[in-house]
PDB file of C-alpha atoms and ligand atoms in Angstrom:
ATOM      1  CA  MET A 219      16.271 -25.404  28.034  1.00 85.00           C
ATOM      2  CA  GLU A 220      15.758 -23.424  24.915  1.00 93.00           C
ATOM      3  CA  PRO A 221      12.501 -22.938  23.788  1.00 95.00           C
ATOM      4  CA  PHE A 222      11.864 -24.011  19.905  1.00 96.00           C
ATOM      5  CA  TRP A 223      11.995 -20.568  18.407  1.00 96.00           C
ATOM      6  CA  LYS A 224      15.973 -20.108  19.242  1.00 95.00           C
ATOM      7  CA  THR A 225      16.494 -24.261  18.420  1.00 95.00           C
ATOM      8  CA  LYS A 226      14.083 -25.174  15.043  1.00 95.00           C
ATOM      9  CA  SER A 227      14.205 -23.406  12.099  1.00 94.00           C
ATOM     10  CA  LEU A 228      10.562 -21.615  10.512  1.00 95.00           C
ATOM     11  CA  GLU A 229      10.210 -24.842   8.329  1.00 95.00           C
ATOM     12  CA  GLU A 230      10.561 -27.193  11.021  1.00 97.00           C
ATOM     13  CA  MET A 231       8.171 -25.866  13.387  1.00 97.00           C
ATOM     14  CA  THR A 232       5.112 -27.541  14.325  1.00 97.00           C
ATOM     15  CA  ARG A 233       2.165 -26.486  13.427  1.00 95.00           C
ATOM     16  CA  GLU A 234       1.042 -25.519  16.496  1.00 96.00           C
ATOM     17  CA  GLU A 235       4.547 -23.616  17.834  1.00 97.00           C
ATOM     18  CA  TRP A 236       4.048 -21.913  14.046  1.00 97.00           C
ATOM     19  CA  GLU A 237       0.959 -20.320  14.630  1.00 96.00           C
ATOM     20  CA  SER A 238       1.563 -19.589  18.326  1.00 97.00           C
ATOM     21  CA  LEU A 239       5.491 -16.942  16.845  1.00 97.00           C
ATOM     22  CA  CYS A 240       2.109 -14.098  15.987  1.00 97.00           C
ATOM     23  CA  ASP A 241       2.441 -12.017  18.899  1.00 97.00           C
ATOM     24  CA  GLY A 242      -1.161 -10.754  17.978  1.00 97.00           C
ATOM     25  CA  CYS A 243      -0.328  -7.313  17.393  1.00 97.00           C
ATOM     26  CA  GLY A 244      -2.762  -6.877  14.284  1.00 98.00           C
ATOM     27  CA  ARG A 245      -0.039  -4.651  11.940  1.00 97.00           C
ATOM     28  CA  CYS A 246      -0.516  -7.317   9.027  1.00 97.00           C
ATOM     29  CA  CYS A 247      -4.180  -7.183   8.559  1.00 98.00           C
ATOM     30  CA  LEU A 248      -4.047  -2.916   7.954  1.00 98.00           C
ATOM     31  CA  HIS A 249      -4.292  -1.914   4.713  1.00 97.00           C
ATOM     32  CA  LYS A 250      -1.334  -1.050   2.361  1.00 96.00           C
ATOM     33  CA  LEU A 251      -1.218   0.846  -1.209  1.00 96.00           C
ATOM     34  CA  ARG A 252       1.206   0.315  -3.423  1.00 94.00           C
ATOM     35  CA  HIS A 253       2.753   2.373  -5.288  1.00 91.00           C
ATOM     36  CA  GLU A 254       2.221   1.354  -9.854  1.00 90.00           C
ATOM     37  CA  ASP A 255       5.556   3.505 -10.894  1.00 90.00           C
ATOM     38  CA  THR A 256       7.693   2.569  -8.399  1.00 92.00           C
ATOM     39  CA  GLY A 257       6.818  -0.383  -6.168  1.00 90.00           C
ATOM     40  CA  GLU A 258       7.397   1.734  -3.056  1.00 93.00           C
ATOM     41  CA  LEU A 259       4.415   1.267   0.006  1.00 95.00           C
ATOM     42  CA  SER A 260       2.201   2.890   2.230  1.00 96.00           C
ATOM     43  CA  PHE A 261       1.347   1.556   5.608  1.00 97.00           C
ATOM     44  CA  THR A 262      -2.294   2.849   6.460  1.00 98.00           C
ATOM     45  CA  ASN A 263      -4.169   2.676   9.616  1.00 98.00           C
ATOM     46  CA  VAL A 264      -7.455   1.168   8.051  1.00 98.00           C
ATOM     47  CA  ALA A 265      -8.200  -2.213   8.805  1.00 98.00           C
ATOM     48  CA  CYS A 266      -9.420  -5.554   7.366  1.00 98.00           C
ATOM     49  CA  ARG A 267     -12.923  -5.633   7.977  1.00 96.00           C
ATOM     50  CA  LEU A 268     -12.845  -8.785  10.014  1.00 98.00           C
ATOM     51  CA  LEU A 269     -10.373  -7.605  12.598  1.00 98.00           C
ATOM     52  CA  ASP A 270     -11.233  -6.720  15.987  1.00 98.00           C
ATOM     53  CA  LEU A 271     -10.513  -3.645  16.580  1.00 97.00           C
ATOM     54  CA  ASP A 272     -10.748  -4.158  20.631  1.00 97.00           C
ATOM     55  CA  SER A 273      -8.552  -7.434  20.849  1.00 97.00           C
ATOM     56  CA  CYS A 274      -6.255  -7.354  17.250  1.00 98.00           C
ATOM     57  CA  GLN A 275      -7.493 -10.953  16.657  1.00 97.00           C
ATOM     58  CA  CYS A 276      -9.211 -11.804  13.032  1.00 97.00           C
ATOM     59  CA  SER A 277     -12.691 -12.078  14.031  1.00 97.00           C
ATOM     60  CA  ASP A 278     -13.755 -15.079  11.684  1.00 97.00           C
ATOM     61  CA  TYR A 279     -10.202 -16.248  11.625  1.00 94.00           C
ATOM     62  CA  ALA A 280     -11.610 -20.369  10.012  1.00 93.00           C
ATOM     63  CA  ARG A 281     -13.059 -18.642   8.012  1.00 95.00           C
ATOM     64  CA  ARG A 282     -10.772 -15.367   6.609  1.00 95.00           C
ATOM     65  CA  GLN A 283      -9.521 -16.506   3.105  1.00 92.00           C
ATOM     66  CA  ARG A 284     -13.156 -17.426   1.774  1.00 95.00           C
ATOM     67  CA  ARG A 285     -14.415 -14.281   3.558  1.00 96.00           C
ATOM     68  CA  VAL A 286     -11.664 -11.829   2.469  1.00 96.00           C
ATOM     69  CA  PRO A 287      -9.815 -13.159  -0.415  1.00 94.00           C
ATOM     70  CA  ASP A 288      -6.264 -11.488  -0.466  1.00 93.00           C
ATOM     71  CA  CYS A 289      -5.674 -12.711   3.126  1.00 96.00           C
ATOM     72  CA  VAL A 290      -2.301 -13.862   3.151  1.00 93.00           C
ATOM     73  CA  SER A 291      -1.649 -17.147   4.729  1.00 91.00           C
ATOM     74  CA  LEU A 292       1.743 -16.903   6.010  1.00 94.00           C
ATOM     75  CA  THR A 293       3.926 -19.855   5.370  1.00 94.00           C
ATOM     76  CA  PRO A 294       7.959 -20.507   5.551  1.00 93.00           C
ATOM     77  CA  VAL A 295       8.052 -20.226   1.917  1.00 93.00           C
ATOM     78  CA  ALA A 296       5.331 -17.427   1.795  1.00 93.00           C
ATOM     79  CA  LEU A 297       7.548 -15.714   4.292  1.00 93.00           C
ATOM     80  CA  ALA A 298      10.447 -15.477   2.298  1.00 88.00           C
ATOM     81  CA  ASP A 299       8.540 -13.228  -0.525  1.00 89.00           C
ATOM     82  CA  ILE A 300       6.748 -10.698   2.024  1.00 93.00           C
ATOM     83  CA  ASP A 301       8.145  -7.718   2.183  1.00 91.00           C
ATOM     84  CA  TRP A 302       4.963  -6.186   3.372  1.00 94.00           C
ATOM     85  CA  LEU A 303       5.135  -7.479   7.516  1.00 96.00           C
ATOM     86  CA  PRO A 304       6.301  -4.463  10.100  1.00 95.00           C
ATOM     87  CA  PRO A 305       9.252  -4.562  11.504  1.00 94.00           C
ATOM     88  CA  SER A 306       8.048  -5.636  15.183  1.00 95.00           C
ATOM     89  CA  CYS A 307       6.658  -8.499  13.530  1.00 97.00           C
ATOM     90  CA  ALA A 308       7.112 -12.159  15.102  1.00 97.00           C
ATOM     91  CA  TYR A 309       7.370 -13.884  11.919  1.00 97.00           C
ATOM     92  CA  ARG A 310      10.017 -11.101  10.037  1.00 96.00           C
ATOM     93  CA  ARG A 311      11.841 -10.479  13.134  1.00 96.00           C
ATOM     94  CA  VAL A 312      12.497 -14.906  13.719  1.00 96.00           C
ATOM     95  CA  ARG A 313      13.365 -14.614  10.134  1.00 94.00           C
ATOM     96  CA  ASP A 314      16.284 -12.086  10.243  1.00 93.00           C
ATOM     97  CA  GLY A 315      17.199 -13.959  13.433  1.00 94.00           C
ATOM     98  CA  LYS A 316      16.444 -11.271  15.730  1.00 94.00           C
ATOM     99  CA  GLY A 317      14.679 -13.080  18.124  1.00 95.00           C
ATOM    100  CA  LEU A 318      10.705 -12.747  20.367  1.00 97.00           C
ATOM    101  CA  ALA A 319      10.932  -9.046  21.491  1.00 95.00           C
ATOM    102  CA  TRP A 320      10.213  -8.915  25.329  1.00 95.00           C
ATOM    103  CA  TRP A 321       6.579  -7.966  24.719  1.00 94.00           C
ATOM    104  CA  HIS A 322       5.706 -11.288  22.853  1.00 97.00           C
ATOM    105  CA  PRO A 323       3.138 -13.150  24.474  1.00 97.00           C
ATOM    106  CA  LEU A 324       5.973 -16.644  24.325  1.00 98.00           C
ATOM    107  CA  VAL A 325       8.556 -14.262  26.085  1.00 97.00           C
ATOM    108  CA  SER A 326       6.114 -12.924  28.604  1.00 96.00           C
ATOM    109  CA  GLY A 327       4.389 -15.305  29.487  1.00 97.00           C
ATOM    110  CA  ASP A 328       1.110 -12.205  28.800  1.00 96.00           C
ATOM    111  CA  PRO A 329      -0.879 -12.314  25.863  1.00 96.00           C
ATOM    112  CA  ASP A 330      -1.863  -8.374  26.671  1.00 96.00           C
ATOM    113  CA  THR A 331       1.816  -7.387  27.145  1.00 96.00           C
ATOM    114  CA  VAL A 332       1.794  -6.803  23.170  1.00 96.00           C
ATOM    115  CA  HIS A 333      -1.211  -3.734  23.708  1.00 95.00           C
ATOM    116  CA  GLN A 334       0.380  -2.835  26.974  1.00 93.00           C
ATOM    117  CA  ALA A 335       3.478  -2.222  24.840  1.00 93.00           C
ATOM    118  CA  GLY A 336       1.736   0.207  22.581  1.00 92.00           C
ATOM    119  CA  VAL A 337       2.875  -2.613  19.590  1.00 95.00           C
ATOM    120  CA  SER A 338      -0.064  -3.731  18.628  1.00 97.00           C
ATOM    121  CA  VAL A 339      -3.153  -1.545  16.358  1.00 97.00           C
ATOM    122  CA  ARG A 340      -5.668  -1.362  19.499  1.00 97.00           C
ATOM    123  CA  GLY A 341      -6.556   2.680  19.837  1.00 96.00           C
ATOM    124  CA  ARG A 342      -4.862   3.266  16.656  1.00 96.00           C
ATOM    125  CA  ALA A 343      -6.762   1.828  13.548  1.00 98.00           C
ATOM    126  CA  ILE A 344     -10.061   1.975  12.014  1.00 97.00           C
ATOM    127  CA  SER A 345     -12.439  -0.231  10.179  1.00 97.00           C
ATOM    128  CA  GLU A 346     -12.506   0.126   6.686  1.00 96.00           C
ATOM    129  CA  ARG A 347     -16.236  -0.662   7.041  1.00 94.00           C
ATOM    130  CA  ARG A 348     -16.145   3.720   7.889  1.00 95.00           C
ATOM    131  CA  ALA A 349     -12.902   4.676   6.562  1.00 95.00           C
ATOM    132  CA  GLY A 350     -13.247   5.294   2.743  1.00 93.00           C
ATOM    133  CA  ALA A 351     -10.587   6.555   0.844  1.00 96.00           C
ATOM    134  CA  LEU A 352      -7.228   4.530   1.712  1.00 96.00           C
ATOM    135  CA  GLU A 353      -4.776   7.409   0.366  1.00 95.00           C
ATOM    136  CA  ASP A 354      -6.124   9.304   3.002  1.00 97.00           C
ATOM    137  CA  HIS A 355      -4.796   7.254   5.715  1.00 98.00           C
ATOM    138  CA  ILE A 356      -1.312   6.569   5.352  1.00 97.00           C
ATOM    139  CA  VAL A 357       0.359   6.464   8.654  1.00 97.00           C
ATOM    140  CA  GLU A 358       4.284   5.804   9.087  1.00 96.00           C
ATOM    141  CA  TRP A 359       3.731   3.861  12.414  1.00 95.00           C
ATOM    142  CA  PRO A 360       3.381   0.405  11.099  1.00 95.00           C
ATOM    143  CA  GLY A 361       6.394   0.161   9.196  1.00 93.00           C
ATOM    144  CA  LYS A 362       8.726   1.216  11.797  1.00 90.00           C
ATOM    145  CA  ALA A 363      10.085  -0.647  14.882  1.00 84.00           C
ATOM    146  CA  PRO A 364       7.884   0.637  17.717  1.00 80.00           C
ATOM    147  CA  ARG A 365       9.723   2.245  20.721  1.00 79.00           C
ATOM    148  CA  ALA A 366       7.990  -0.021  23.174  1.00 73.00           C
ATOM    149  CA  LYS A 367       6.696   1.033  26.695  1.00 74.00           C
ATOM    150  CA  ARG A 368       8.244  -1.725  29.458  1.00 77.00           C
ATOM    151  CA  PRO A 369       5.538  -1.994  32.191  1.00 70.00           C
ATOM    152  CA  GLY A 370       7.064   0.663  35.513  1.00 65.00           C
ATOM    153  CA  ASN A 371       7.254   3.787  32.178  1.00 52.00           C
ATOM    154  CA  LYS A 372      11.110   2.482  30.851  1.00 45.00           C
ATOM    155  CA  GLU A 373      11.302   2.927  27.172  1.00 44.00           C
ATOM    156  CA  GLY A 374      13.103   0.912  24.627  1.00 42.00           C
ATOM    157  CA  THR A 375      13.320   0.027  21.207  1.00 39.00           C
ATOM    158  CA  SER A 376      12.806  -4.008  20.247  1.00 38.00           C
ATOM    159  CA  GLY A 377      14.997  -5.787  22.736  1.00 38.00           C
ATOM    160  CA  CYS A 378      14.534  -9.598  23.380  1.00 34.00           C
TER     161      CYS A 378
HETATM  162  S1  LIG B  71       2.221  -8.418  12.131  1.00 96.44           S
HETATM  163 FE1  LIG B  71       2.955 -10.550  12.397  1.00 96.44          FE
HETATM  164  S2  LIG B  71       2.942 -11.057  14.629  1.00 96.44           S
HETATM  165 FE2  LIG B  71       1.668  -9.104  14.156  1.00 96.44          FE
HETATM  166  S3  LIG B  71       0.128 -10.234  13.905  1.00 96.44           S
HETATM  167 FE3  LIG B  71       0.876 -10.067  11.481  1.00 96.44          FE
HETATM  168  S4  LIG B  71       1.106 -12.223  11.806  1.00 96.44           S
HETATM  169 FE4  LIG B  71       0.785 -11.970  14.183  1.00 96.44          FE
HETATM  170  S1  LIG B  72      -9.135 -11.834   6.845  1.00 96.44           S
HETATM  171 FE1  LIG B  72      -8.418 -11.561   9.000  1.00 96.44          FE
HETATM  172  S2  LIG B  72      -6.461 -12.716   8.929  1.00 96.44           S
HETATM  173 FE2  LIG B  72      -6.757 -11.914   7.504  1.00 96.44          FE
HETATM  174  S3  LIG B  72      -6.865  -9.543   6.913  1.00 96.44           S
HETATM  175 FE3  LIG B  72      -8.435  -9.491   7.912  1.00 96.44          FE
HETATM  176  S4  LIG B  72      -8.636  -9.555   9.987  1.00 96.44           S
HETATM  177 FE4  LIG B  72      -6.059  -9.962   9.200  1.00 96.44          FE
END
């Protein structure tokens, strides 16, 4: 039987299915800068203060919007207007018809493959509590498709 992300649209997914689409990479919890004049977006390696930099999970997911008012809750409707999700993001990939990559826990069956593949922010992000000015932390990698490392040392981009 085909898995739900291949047979259902984002709008048709149950709440549980929708939540399980998140691969736990933490990339969307990095601060972005929007340039006033051009509207251009820059990524930084500075993480929201609630992001656990090791697990790459929100440390207070249930209360995140009370504690971080600009934390965006992803929904199928919101997804249509968001331009800052990284290209590796499962929601963006499914929206764009690319399916899920091999490192995705729903494909691999292992929540650790997103870290093993080097897709998550583990080891590459710093907390906003320590970072200082965001302008000093602009990086390109969150906005690029990762060169994910398969176990066994094979390299590849984001294939399914
Ligand atoms: S970028 Fe997408 S897949 Fe990664 S943590 Fe954020 S919502 Fe989940
Ligand atoms: S509040 Fe949680 S989910 Fe929202 S950006 Fe911060 S770490 Fe991510």
